[in-house]
mmCIF file of C-alpha atoms and ligand atoms in Angstrom:
data_model
loop_
_atom_site.group_PDB
_atom_site.id
_atom_site.type_symbol
_atom_site.label_atom_id
_atom_site.label_comp_id
_atom_site.label_asym_id
_atom_site.label_seq_id
_atom_site.Cartn_x
_atom_site.Cartn_y
_atom_site.Cartn_z
ATOM 1 C CA MET Y 1 82.600 71.400 103.483
ATOM 2 C CA GLY Y 2 81.010 72.312 100.197
ATOM 3 C CA GLU Y 3 83.282 74.872 98.696
ATOM 4 C CA ARG Y 4 81.702 76.510 95.653
ATOM 5 C CA LYS Y 5 83.211 77.474 92.322
ATOM 6 C CA PHE Y 6 82.319 80.703 90.526
ATOM 7 C CA SER Y 7 83.507 81.844 87.171
ATOM 8 C CA ALA Y 8 83.263 85.620 87.334
ATOM 9 C CA PHE Y 9 85.886 87.761 89.022
ATOM 10 C CA SER Y 10 83.795 90.008 91.308
ATOM 11 C CA THR Y 11 81.711 87.036 92.455
ATOM 12 C CA GLN Y 12 84.884 85.116 93.284
ATOM 13 C CA ALA Y 13 86.168 88.094 95.260
ATOM 14 C CA ILE Y 14 83.107 87.788 97.501
ATOM 15 C CA HIS Y 15 82.401 84.053 97.644
ATOM 16 C CA ALA Y 16 85.386 81.969 96.525
ATOM 17 C CA GLY Y 17 86.990 79.716 99.102
ATOM 18 C CA GLU Y 18 84.136 79.530 101.570
ATOM 19 C CA SER Y 19 81.220 77.154 101.920
ATOM 20 C CA ARG Y 20 77.649 78.414 102.089
ATOM 21 C CA GLU Y 21 77.150 76.761 105.474
ATOM 22 C CA LYS Y 22 79.350 78.222 108.174
ATOM 23 C CA TYR Y 23 79.878 77.759 111.876
ATOM 24 C CA ALA Y 24 76.777 78.811 113.915
ATOM 25 C CA ASP Y 25 74.974 79.843 110.699
ATOM 26 C CA SER Y 26 77.205 82.871 110.452
ATOM 27 C CA LEU Y 27 77.031 84.625 107.097
ATOM 28 C CA THR Y 28 80.612 85.888 107.171
ATOM 29 C CA THR Y 29 83.657 83.685 107.642
ATOM 30 C CA PRO Y 30 84.411 83.461 111.372
ATOM 31 C CA ILE Y 31 87.768 84.406 112.872
ATOM 32 C CA PHE Y 32 89.116 81.153 114.287
ATOM 33 C CA GLN Y 33 91.054 82.569 117.205
ATOM 34 C CA THR Y 34 92.826 79.440 118.347
ATOM 35 C CA SER Y 35 96.445 78.385 118.619
ATOM 36 C CA THR Y 36 95.768 74.665 118.433
ATOM 37 C CA TYR Y 37 93.099 72.133 117.420
ATOM 38 C CA THR Y 38 91.719 69.252 119.445
ATOM 39 C CA PHE Y 39 91.407 65.548 118.695
ATOM 40 C CA LYS Y 40 88.495 63.573 120.126
ATOM 41 C CA ASP Y 41 90.557 60.430 120.670
ATOM 42 C CA SER Y 42 93.418 58.311 119.391
ATOM 43 C CA LYS Y 43 91.326 57.083 116.464
ATOM 44 C CA GLU Y 44 90.938 60.620 115.226
ATOM 45 C CA ILE Y 45 94.669 61.230 115.499
ATOM 46 C CA GLU Y 46 95.368 58.106 113.452
ATOM 47 C CA ALA Y 47 92.789 59.042 110.857
ATOM 48 C CA TYR Y 48 94.387 62.477 110.623
ATOM 49 C CA THR Y 49 97.912 61.228 110.037
ATOM 50 C CA LYS Y 50 96.749 58.618 107.523
ATOM 51 C CA ASP Y 51 94.306 60.901 105.776
ATOM 52 C CA ASN Y 52 96.927 63.199 104.307
ATOM 53 C CA LYS Y 53 96.347 65.622 107.180
ATOM 54 C CA LEU Y 54 93.026 66.952 105.930
ATOM 55 C CA ARG Y 55 92.222 68.967 109.037
ATOM 56 C CA PHE Y 56 93.907 71.454 111.326
ATOM 57 C CA GLU Y 57 96.455 70.461 113.949
ATOM 58 C CA TYR Y 58 98.503 73.371 115.269
ATOM 59 C CA GLY Y 59 98.270 77.107 114.639
ATOM 60 C CA ARG Y 60 101.587 77.578 112.826
ATOM 61 C CA TYR Y 61 100.551 75.000 110.219
ATOM 62 C CA GLY Y 62 97.384 76.799 109.220
ATOM 63 C CA ASN Y 63 94.106 78.278 110.364
ATOM 64 C CA PRO Y 64 90.624 77.981 108.781
ATOM 65 C CA THR Y 65 90.235 81.744 108.240
ATOM 66 C CA GLU Y 66 93.653 81.864 106.579
ATOM 67 C CA LYS Y 67 92.926 78.825 104.385
ATOM 68 C CA ILE Y 68 89.772 80.450 103.014
ATOM 69 C CA ALA Y 69 91.710 83.601 102.162
ATOM 70 C CA GLU Y 70 94.311 81.465 100.338
ATOM 71 C CA LYS Y 71 91.614 79.748 98.293
ATOM 72 C CA ARG Y 72 89.992 83.046 97.410
ATOM 73 C CA LEU Y 73 93.274 84.540 96.229
ATOM 74 C CA ALA Y 74 94.055 81.405 94.197
ATOM 75 C CA ALA Y 75 90.671 81.784 92.469
ATOM 76 C CA LEU Y 76 91.322 85.450 91.663
ATOM 77 C CA GLU Y 77 94.801 84.808 90.284
ATOM 78 C CA GLN Y 78 93.648 81.579 88.611
ATOM 79 C CA ALA Y 79 96.457 79.727 90.321
ATOM 80 C CA GLU Y 80 96.460 76.108 91.435
ATOM 81 C CA ASP Y 81 97.493 77.100 94.915
ATOM 82 C CA CYS Y 82 98.317 80.038 97.174
ATOM 83 C CA VAL Y 83 100.259 80.443 100.379
ATOM 84 C CA LEU Y 84 99.706 83.428 102.675
ATOM 85 C CA PHE Y 85 102.253 85.136 104.884
ATOM 86 C CA ALA Y 86 102.368 87.747 107.630
ATOM 87 C CA SER Y 87 103.794 90.316 105.182
ATOM 88 C CA GLY Y 88 104.887 90.728 101.590
ATOM 89 C CA MET Y 89 108.551 90.516 102.590
ATOM 90 C CA MET Y 90 107.891 87.293 104.523
ATOM 91 C CA ALA Y 91 106.388 85.927 101.306
ATOM 92 C CA ILE Y 92 109.420 86.925 99.216
ATOM 93 C CA THR Y 93 112.115 85.812 101.653
ATOM 94 C CA THR Y 94 110.479 82.480 102.526
ATOM 95 C CA THR Y 95 109.898 81.693 98.852
ATOM 96 C CA ILE Y 96 113.459 82.521 97.879
ATOM 97 C CA LEU Y 97 114.863 80.450 100.738
ATOM 98 C CA ALA Y 98 112.642 77.537 99.713
ATOM 99 C CA LEU Y 99 114.025 77.684 96.157
ATOM 100 C CA VAL Y 100 117.781 78.194 96.596
ATOM 101 C CA HIS Y 101 120.688 75.991 97.652
ATOM 102 C CA SER Y 102 124.152 77.272 98.449
ATOM 103 C CA GLY Y 103 126.158 77.570 95.272
ATOM 104 C CA ASP Y 104 123.118 78.668 93.284
ATOM 105 C CA HIS Y 105 122.904 81.817 91.216
ATOM 106 C CA ILE Y 106 119.887 84.108 90.995
ATOM 107 C CA ILE Y 107 119.011 87.058 88.763
ATOM 108 C CA ILE Y 108 116.962 90.072 89.798
ATOM 109 C CA THR Y 109 116.144 93.240 87.860
ATOM 110 C CA ASP Y 110 117.402 96.501 89.333
ATOM 111 C CA ASP Y 111 114.032 98.229 89.621
ATOM 112 C CA CYS Y 112 112.681 95.915 92.337
ATOM 113 C CA TYR Y 113 111.408 96.729 95.806
ATOM 114 C CA LYS Y 114 114.331 98.018 97.854
ATOM 115 C CA LYS Y 115 114.121 95.394 100.600
ATOM 116 C CA THR Y 116 113.909 92.566 98.044
ATOM 117 C CA LEU Y 117 117.100 93.779 96.385
ATOM 118 C CA GLU Y 118 118.781 94.148 99.760
ATOM 119 C CA PHE Y 119 117.852 90.585 100.745
ATOM 120 C CA CYS Y 120 119.109 89.108 97.469
ATOM 121 C CA GLU Y 121 122.233 91.190 97.229
ATOM 122 C CA SER Y 122 123.421 91.265 100.837
ATOM 123 C CA TYR Y 123 121.900 88.440 102.864
ATOM 124 C CA LEU Y 124 121.894 85.638 100.322
ATOM 125 C CA LYS Y 125 125.578 86.277 99.647
ATOM 126 C CA ARG Y 126 126.339 85.046 103.161
ATOM 127 C CA PHE Y 127 125.002 81.630 102.216
ATOM 128 C CA GLY Y 128 127.042 81.375 99.041
ATOM 129 C CA ILE Y 129 124.273 82.421 96.693
ATOM 130 C CA GLU Y 130 125.435 84.665 93.918
ATOM 131 C CA CYS Y 131 123.091 87.407 92.715
ATOM 132 C CA THR Y 132 123.276 89.227 89.382
ATOM 133 C CA ILE Y 133 121.371 92.492 89.139
ATOM 134 C CA VAL Y 134 120.288 93.310 85.590
ATOM 135 C CA PRO Y 135 118.998 96.721 84.411
ATOM 136 C CA PHE Y 136 115.221 96.610 84.029
ATOM 137 C CA GLY Y 137 114.089 96.156 80.442
ATOM 138 C CA ASN Y 138 117.382 94.759 79.139
ATOM 139 C CA TYR Y 139 116.079 91.345 78.047
ATOM 140 C CA GLU Y 140 119.261 90.439 76.119
ATOM 141 C CA LEU Y 141 121.468 90.987 79.153
ATOM 142 C CA LEU Y 142 118.937 89.153 81.302
ATOM 143 C CA GLU Y 143 119.129 86.114 79.057
ATOM 144 C CA ALA Y 144 122.904 86.357 78.734
ATOM 145 C CA SER Y 145 123.230 86.415 82.541
ATOM 146 C CA ILE Y 146 121.684 82.960 82.931
ATOM 147 C CA LYS Y 147 124.235 80.353 83.986
ATOM 148 C CA GLU Y 148 124.225 76.592 84.591
ATOM 149 C CA ASN Y 149 123.420 77.127 88.269
ATOM 150 C CA THR Y 150 120.783 79.878 87.859
ATOM 151 C CA CYS Y 151 117.868 78.940 90.066
ATOM 152 C CA PHE Y 152 115.337 81.678 89.323
ATOM 153 C CA ILE Y 153 114.865 85.142 87.819
ATOM 154 C CA PHE Y 154 112.915 87.702 89.821
ATOM 155 C CA SER Y 155 111.305 90.882 88.536
ATOM 156 C CA GLU Y 156 108.465 93.230 89.281
ATOM 157 C CA SER Y 157 105.822 94.932 87.153
ATOM 158 C CA PRO Y 158 104.842 97.721 87.251
ATOM 159 C CA THR Y 159 107.722 99.034 89.342
ATOM 160 C CA ASN Y 160 108.122 101.710 91.934
ATOM 161 C CA PRO Y 161 108.264 104.707 91.494
ATOM 162 C CA TYR Y 162 108.569 104.943 87.687
ATOM 163 C CA LEU Y 163 105.866 102.409 86.855
ATOM 164 C CA ASN Y 164 108.095 100.563 84.428
ATOM 165 C CA VAL Y 165 106.285 97.654 82.819
ATOM 166 C CA PHE Y 166 108.013 94.339 82.184
ATOM 167 C CA ASP Y 167 107.149 92.238 79.140
ATOM 168 C CA LEU Y 168 105.858 89.147 80.940
ATOM 169 C CA GLU Y 169 105.606 87.010 77.825
ATOM 170 C CA LYS Y 170 109.231 87.701 76.875
ATOM 171 C CA PHE Y 171 110.249 87.071 80.478
ATOM 172 C CA SER Y 172 108.525 83.700 80.694
ATOM 173 C CA GLN Y 173 109.949 82.643 77.307
ATOM 174 C CA ILE Y 174 113.476 83.367 78.509
ATOM 175 C CA GLY Y 175 112.835 81.329 81.649
ATOM 176 C CA ARG Y 176 111.356 78.395 79.763
ATOM 177 C CA LYS Y 177 114.082 78.338 77.141
ATOM 178 C CA HIS Y 178 116.739 77.959 79.831
ATOM 179 C CA ASN Y 179 114.648 75.934 82.260
ATOM 180 C CA VAL Y 180 114.863 78.626 84.956
ATOM 181 C CA LEU Y 181 111.930 79.572 87.201
ATOM 182 C CA THR Y 182 110.398 83.004 86.682
ATOM 183 C CA PHE Y 183 109.059 84.880 89.709
ATOM 184 C CA ILE Y 184 107.122 88.166 89.501
ATOM 185 C CA ASP Y 185 106.141 90.670 92.179
ATOM 186 C CA SER Y 186 102.739 91.742 90.838
ATOM 187 C CA THR Y 187 101.745 93.945 93.799
ATOM 188 C CA PHE Y 188 101.282 97.147 91.764
ATOM 189 C CA ALA Y 189 99.146 95.444 89.117
ATOM 190 C CA THR Y 190 96.875 93.114 91.146
ATOM 191 C CA PRO Y 191 94.875 90.346 89.430
ATOM 192 C CA VAL Y 192 92.366 92.968 88.253
ATOM 193 C CA ASN Y 193 94.945 94.414 85.884
ATOM 194 C CA GLN Y 194 97.253 91.501 85.061
ATOM 195 C CA ARG Y 195 97.609 87.798 85.755
ATOM 196 C CA PRO Y 196 101.252 86.828 85.202
ATOM 197 C CA LEU Y 197 100.513 83.076 85.284
ATOM 198 C CA GLU Y 198 98.547 83.522 82.041
ATOM 199 C CA PHE Y 199 101.788 84.664 80.419
ATOM 200 C CA GLY Y 200 103.586 81.552 81.596
ATOM 201 C CA ILE Y 201 105.264 83.018 84.686
ATOM 202 C CA ASP Y 202 105.916 80.320 87.328
ATOM 203 C CA LEU Y 203 105.421 82.194 90.597
ATOM 204 C CA VAL Y 204 103.524 85.370 91.428
ATOM 205 C CA MET Y 205 103.830 87.334 94.617
ATOM 206 C CA HIS Y 206 101.725 90.101 96.156
ATOM 207 C CA SER Y 207 102.153 92.378 99.087
ATOM 208 C CA ALA Y 208 98.502 91.869 100.107
ATOM 209 C CA THR Y 209 99.078 94.820 102.434
ATOM 210 C CA LYS Y 210 98.371 97.006 99.418
ATOM 211 C CA TYR Y 211 95.387 96.592 97.043
ATOM 212 C CA LEU Y 212 94.220 93.121 98.077
ATOM 213 C CA ALA Y 213 93.492 94.121 101.684
ATOM 214 C CA GLY Y 214 93.017 97.697 100.540
ATOM 215 C CA HIS Y 215 92.343 99.625 103.749
ATOM 216 C CA ASN Y 216 95.819 100.554 105.028
ATOM 217 C CA ASP Y 217 95.189 98.485 108.151
ATOM 218 C CA ILE Y 218 97.033 95.162 107.874
ATOM 219 C CA LEU Y 219 100.248 93.600 106.582
ATOM 220 C CA ALA Y 220 100.015 90.417 104.521
ATOM 221 C CA GLY Y 221 101.717 88.668 101.624
ATOM 222 C CA ALA Y 222 100.845 85.922 99.164
ATOM 223 C CA VAL Y 223 102.665 83.658 96.731
ATOM 224 C CA LEU Y 224 100.805 81.803 93.991
ATOM 225 C CA GLY Y 225 101.728 79.112 91.508
ATOM 226 C CA ASN Y 226 101.321 75.427 90.804
ATOM 227 C CA LYS Y 227 100.713 72.887 93.573
ATOM 228 C CA GLU Y 228 104.215 71.469 93.481
ATOM 229 C CA GLN Y 229 105.993 74.816 93.867
ATOM 230 C CA ILE Y 230 103.594 76.096 96.510
ATOM 231 C CA SER Y 231 103.898 72.929 98.556
ATOM 232 C CA ARG Y 232 107.687 73.342 98.587
ATOM 233 C CA ILE Y 233 107.266 76.893 99.874
ATOM 234 C CA ARG Y 234 104.550 75.946 102.359
ATOM 235 C CA SER Y 235 106.764 73.292 103.844
ATOM 236 C CA LEU Y 236 109.501 75.833 104.718
ATOM 237 C CA HIS Y 237 106.819 78.342 105.787
ATOM 238 C CA LYS Y 238 105.787 75.938 108.563
ATOM 239 C CA SER Y 239 109.327 76.090 109.947
ATOM 240 C CA MET Y 240 109.839 79.816 109.418
ATOM 241 C CA GLY Y 241 106.564 80.549 111.168
ATOM 242 C CA GLY Y 242 105.581 83.728 109.342
ATOM 243 C CA LEU Y 243 101.900 82.838 109.253
ATOM 244 C CA ILE Y 244 99.240 85.497 108.894
ATOM 245 C CA ASP Y 245 97.072 85.505 112.026
ATOM 246 C CA ALA Y 246 93.333 84.834 111.913
ATOM 247 C CA ASN Y 247 92.312 88.458 112.508
ATOM 248 C CA CYS Y 248 94.456 89.673 109.633
ATOM 249 C CA ALA Y 249 93.189 86.871 107.414
ATOM 250 C CA TYR Y 250 89.644 87.980 108.199
ATOM 251 C CA LEU Y 251 90.435 91.606 107.316
ATOM 252 C CA LEU Y 252 92.008 90.422 104.090
ATOM 253 C CA LEU Y 253 88.889 88.396 103.228
ATOM 254 C CA ARG Y 254 86.751 91.399 104.001
ATOM 255 C CA GLY Y 255 88.930 93.709 101.933
ATOM 256 C CA LEU Y 256 88.859 91.288 99.014
ATOM 257 C CA LYS Y 257 85.079 91.575 98.717
ATOM 258 C CA THR Y 258 85.394 95.131 97.406
ATOM 259 C CA PHE Y 259 88.799 94.669 95.788
ATOM 260 C CA PRO Y 260 87.622 94.546 92.125
ATOM 261 C CA LEU Y 261 85.443 97.632 92.638
ATOM 262 C CA ARG Y 262 88.205 99.533 94.370
ATOM 263 C CA VAL Y 263 90.893 98.784 91.802
ATOM 264 C CA LYS Y 264 88.615 99.627 88.872
ATOM 265 C CA GLN Y 265 87.920 102.987 90.534
ATOM 266 C CA GLN Y 266 91.621 103.498 91.267
ATOM 267 C CA ASN Y 267 92.478 102.756 87.626
ATOM 268 C CA GLU Y 268 89.983 105.346 86.474
ATOM 269 C CA SER Y 269 90.849 108.023 89.049
ATOM 270 C CA THR Y 270 94.595 107.620 88.587
ATOM 271 C CA LEU Y 271 94.401 107.990 84.811
ATOM 272 C CA GLU Y 272 92.373 111.162 85.311
ATOM 273 C CA LEU Y 273 94.873 112.491 87.869
ATOM 274 C CA ALA Y 274 97.870 111.579 85.692
ATOM 275 C CA ARG Y 275 96.319 113.582 82.841
ATOM 276 C CA TYR Y 276 95.605 116.488 85.181
ATOM 277 C CA LEU Y 277 99.210 116.439 86.407
ATOM 278 C CA GLN Y 278 100.592 116.185 82.884
ATOM 279 C CA ALA Y 279 98.685 119.336 81.898
ATOM 280 C CA HIS Y 280 99.748 121.224 85.036
ATOM 281 C CA PRO Y 281 102.129 124.179 84.474
ATOM 282 C CA LYS Y 282 104.045 123.403 87.692
ATOM 283 C CA VAL Y 283 104.678 119.770 86.772
ATOM 284 C CA GLU Y 284 107.802 118.757 84.877
ATOM 285 C CA LYS Y 285 107.039 115.107 84.144
ATOM 286 C CA VAL Y 286 104.448 112.427 84.897
ATOM 287 C CA TYR Y 287 104.908 108.653 85.021
ATOM 288 C CA TYR Y 288 101.843 106.471 84.479
ATOM 289 C CA PRO Y 289 101.831 103.359 82.273
ATOM 290 C CA PHE Y 290 98.516 104.253 80.609
ATOM 291 C CA LEU Y 291 99.733 107.708 79.520
ATOM 292 C CA GLU Y 292 100.911 107.728 75.898
ATOM 293 C CA SER Y 293 104.062 109.542 77.062
ATOM 294 C CA HIS Y 294 105.173 106.564 79.194
ATOM 295 C CA PRO Y 295 108.027 104.586 77.598
ATOM 296 C CA HIS Y 296 106.185 101.291 78.223
ATOM 297 C CA TYR Y 297 102.744 102.459 77.144
ATOM 298 C CA GLU Y 298 102.437 99.865 74.349
ATOM 299 C CA ILE Y 299 103.335 96.853 76.437
ATOM 300 C CA ALA Y 300 101.258 98.152 79.368
ATOM 301 C CA LYS Y 301 98.183 98.449 77.120
ATOM 302 C CA ALA Y 302 98.804 94.973 75.723
ATOM 303 C CA GLN Y 303 99.228 93.115 79.003
ATOM 304 C CA MET Y 304 97.241 95.136 81.550
ATOM 305 C CA ALA Y 305 93.521 95.837 81.886
ATOM 306 C CA GLY Y 306 94.186 99.120 83.693
ATOM 307 C CA GLY Y 307 97.162 101.284 84.581
ATOM 308 C CA GLY Y 308 96.810 100.817 88.347
ATOM 309 C CA GLY Y 309 96.493 103.230 91.242
ATOM 310 C CA VAL Y 310 99.954 104.786 91.389
ATOM 311 C CA THR Y 311 101.322 107.716 89.426
ATOM 312 C CA SER Y 312 104.614 109.508 90.029
ATOM 313 C CA PHE Y 313 105.491 113.040 89.019
ATOM 314 C CA GLU Y 314 108.248 115.608 89.144
ATOM 315 C CA ILE Y 315 107.403 119.163 90.051
ATOM 316 C CA LYS Y 316 109.246 122.171 88.655
ATOM 317 C CA GLY Y 317 111.447 123.136 91.574
ATOM 318 C CA ASP Y 318 114.114 122.073 94.039
ATOM 319 C CA LEU Y 319 114.036 120.141 97.327
ATOM 320 C CA ASP Y 320 112.787 123.213 99.152
ATOM 321 C CA ALA Y 321 109.878 123.589 96.723
ATOM 322 C CA ALA Y 322 109.149 119.878 97.132
ATOM 323 C CA LYS Y 323 108.949 120.264 100.908
ATOM 324 C CA ARG Y 324 106.635 123.260 100.567
ATOM 325 C CA PHE Y 325 104.433 121.317 98.141
ATOM 326 C CA ILE Y 326 104.032 118.297 100.408
ATOM 327 C CA ASP Y 327 103.437 120.468 103.465
ATOM 328 C CA GLY Y 328 100.358 121.851 101.704
ATOM 329 C CA MET Y 329 98.478 118.549 101.890
ATOM 330 C CA GLU Y 330 95.352 118.649 104.044
ATOM 331 C CA MET Y 331 93.391 115.539 103.016
ATOM 332 C CA ILE Y 332 96.030 113.438 101.273
ATOM 333 C CA TYR Y 333 98.144 111.698 103.894
ATOM 334 C CA ILE Y 334 101.924 111.916 103.718
ATOM 335 C CA ALA Y 335 102.837 108.246 104.100
ATOM 336 C CA PRO Y 336 104.602 105.377 102.374
ATOM 337 C CA SER Y 337 102.496 102.452 101.100
ATOM 338 C CA LEU Y 338 99.782 102.307 98.478
ATOM 339 C CA GLY Y 339 96.676 100.457 97.431
ATOM 340 C CA GLY Y 340 94.363 101.544 100.245
ATOM 341 C CA VAL Y 341 91.170 103.582 100.128
ATOM 342 C CA GLU Y 342 92.991 106.697 101.392
ATOM 343 C CA THR Y 343 95.154 108.663 98.958
ATOM 344 C CA LEU Y 344 98.779 108.791 100.092
ATOM 345 C CA ILE Y 345 101.670 110.854 98.842
ATOM 346 C CA THR Y 346 105.312 110.096 99.399
ATOM 347 C CA HIS Y 347 108.532 111.866 98.598
ATOM 348 C CA PRO Y 348 110.962 109.002 97.844
ATOM 349 C CA ALA Y 349 114.085 111.137 98.395
ATOM 350 C CA LEU Y 350 113.015 112.053 101.949
ATOM 351 C CA VAL Y 351 111.445 108.711 102.915
ATOM 352 C CA SER Y 352 112.691 105.539 101.221
ATOM 353 C CA TYR Y 353 116.107 106.891 100.220
ATOM 354 C CA TYR Y 354 116.886 109.129 103.202
ATOM 355 C CA ASP Y 355 120.008 107.065 103.930
ATOM 356 C CA TYR Y 356 121.480 107.584 100.437
ATOM 357 C CA THR Y 357 123.675 110.499 99.430
ATOM 358 C CA ARG Y 358 122.178 112.883 96.885
ATOM 359 C CA GLU Y 359 124.581 111.491 94.286
ATOM 360 C CA GLU Y 360 123.545 107.865 94.960
ATOM 361 C CA ARG Y 361 119.890 108.809 94.804
ATOM 362 C CA TYR Y 362 120.306 110.662 91.536
ATOM 363 C CA ARG Y 363 122.085 107.681 90.019
ATOM 364 C CA LEU Y 364 118.920 105.661 90.787
ATOM 365 C CA GLY Y 365 116.748 108.426 89.380
ATOM 366 C CA ILE Y 366 115.357 109.414 92.785
ATOM 367 C CA ILE Y 367 115.541 113.150 92.267
ATOM 368 C CA ASP Y 368 114.543 115.864 94.742
ATOM 369 C CA SER Y 369 111.401 116.956 92.902
ATOM 370 C CA LEU Y 370 109.878 113.459 92.566
ATOM 371 C CA PHE Y 371 106.627 112.434 94.250
ATOM 372 C CA ARG Y 372 104.623 109.225 94.238
ATOM 373 C CA LEU Y 373 100.876 109.516 94.505
ATOM 374 C CA ALA Y 374 99.049 106.357 95.615
ATOM 375 C CA VAL Y 375 95.481 107.118 94.699
ATOM 376 C CA GLY Y 376 92.641 106.048 96.997
ATOM 377 C CA ILE Y 377 88.940 106.024 96.236
ATOM 378 C CA GLU Y 378 88.016 109.556 97.293
ATOM 379 C CA ASP Y 379 86.409 111.781 94.633
ATOM 380 C CA THR Y 380 89.114 113.044 92.298
ATOM 381 C CA GLN Y 381 87.895 116.641 92.656
ATOM 382 C CA ASP Y 382 88.968 116.556 96.321
ATOM 383 C CA ILE Y 383 92.323 114.972 95.509
ATOM 384 C CA ILE Y 384 92.915 117.689 92.898
ATOM 385 C CA ALA Y 385 91.829 120.421 95.328
ATOM 386 C CA ASP Y 386 94.418 119.147 97.818
ATOM 387 C CA LEU Y 387 97.209 118.947 95.227
ATOM 388 C CA GLU Y 388 96.342 122.517 94.210
ATOM 389 C CA LYS Y 389 96.969 123.606 97.822
ATOM 390 C CA GLY Y 390 100.458 122.180 97.437
ATOM 391 C CA PHE Y 391 101.032 123.730 94.019
ATOM 392 C CA ALA Y 392 99.967 127.149 95.346
ATOM 393 C CA ARG Y 393 102.958 127.012 97.726
ATOM 394 C CA ILE Y 394 105.639 126.594 95.044
HETATM 395 C C1 LIG O 1 105.052 96.842 99.901
HETATM 396 C C2 LIG O 1 105.717 96.037 98.885
HETATM 397 C C3 LIG O 1 106.452 94.881 99.219
HETATM 398 C C4 LIG O 1 106.637 94.433 100.648
HETATM 399 O O1 LIG O 1 105.430 94.045 101.226
HETATM 400 P P1 LIG O 1 105.117 94.187 102.798
HETATM 401 O O2 LIG O 1 103.718 93.718 102.890
HETATM 402 O O3 LIG O 1 105.312 95.616 103.162
HETATM 403 O O4 LIG O 1 106.096 93.308 103.500
HETATM 404 C C5 LIG O 1 107.025 94.169 98.193
HETATM 405 N N1 LIG O 1 106.908 94.545 96.913
HETATM 406 C C6 LIG O 1 106.225 95.639 96.559
HETATM 407 C C7 LIG O 1 106.135 96.000 95.125
HETATM 408 C C8 LIG O 1 105.616 96.422 97.526
HETATM 409 O O5 LIG O 1 104.947 97.521 97.172
#
């Protein structure tokens, strides 16, 4: 089918990956709700196996709705290829398993998504894969940690909840110099704000659950890179079976149509809210990469088009004050996750780190008065009005 190429970002978000002519003259991409695909006769089977398998065969190996979503994401990230998964964690774990062999060594920075760290540190160990965790931002130690058997280095930017920004150029140079793959979780940035491949990073991953789908209604993950790497990952993916289903792929395609608009709005609203919070008498500290006070402001401005839709802040007060603050929310939902149209607030100490002792949490910087605000696309005046209801209680 005649797939079209477009050069501009917002146009790609709407049209890339699909042909103008669709099944039954449908305008939107149909949901192909099928577990398998039929062959007319033996000749068609033979043509399929000879023809480099240029059609669909069985549901776990791919679905037309899913393929279109992969092509659209590849266009937005300007990657040669993309592989989609049922969740962000499925994307990370499948990719890592496709890359490593027992006896390998991997490096990950300490500010990564909690479940990613857990997988690398605890589960991979069982298979004889050694994992070094390096403090975020320590590029010298990162380079010094590379060994003969280092297979890849994994990092994230910006990170959760402090919005630390990693120097992608420096990162890719270290990887290239030592011939080690670099792998970045770019979920918080999205291709609106940063495209790691442009900095020479080898593999980029997104929890598409967040900004790409954007409506807090599905789970999905994506990994992007060159054809060779993605085909390695796709091959294991077919055995692991963590495929995104056709309905989810459709919702992702639909979400992507407004993705550039949403993220631009979220960039703008979040900067405004970060400034409001910074000026607030009941706020101790604000973290947002596009605030001059952020330690990585310079690098954020240099490598990102916008600061993204998440800001974290510490209120003046203890755990009790924090509970009273969050209980004041009437519009803003109290929930983990980010990147959707609804504004969400989370209290990391009570949610993501509930199973840590206070001492362990504080060592990681997860203090009692810390909140993460994942800004949606409501009018900022209403978000501020809600936060004020919380502030009035402390
Ligand atoms: C949510 C998230 C993940 C995990 O993605 P799921 O879709 O929830 O599996 C990984 N990395 C980051 C930065 C995330 O925010």
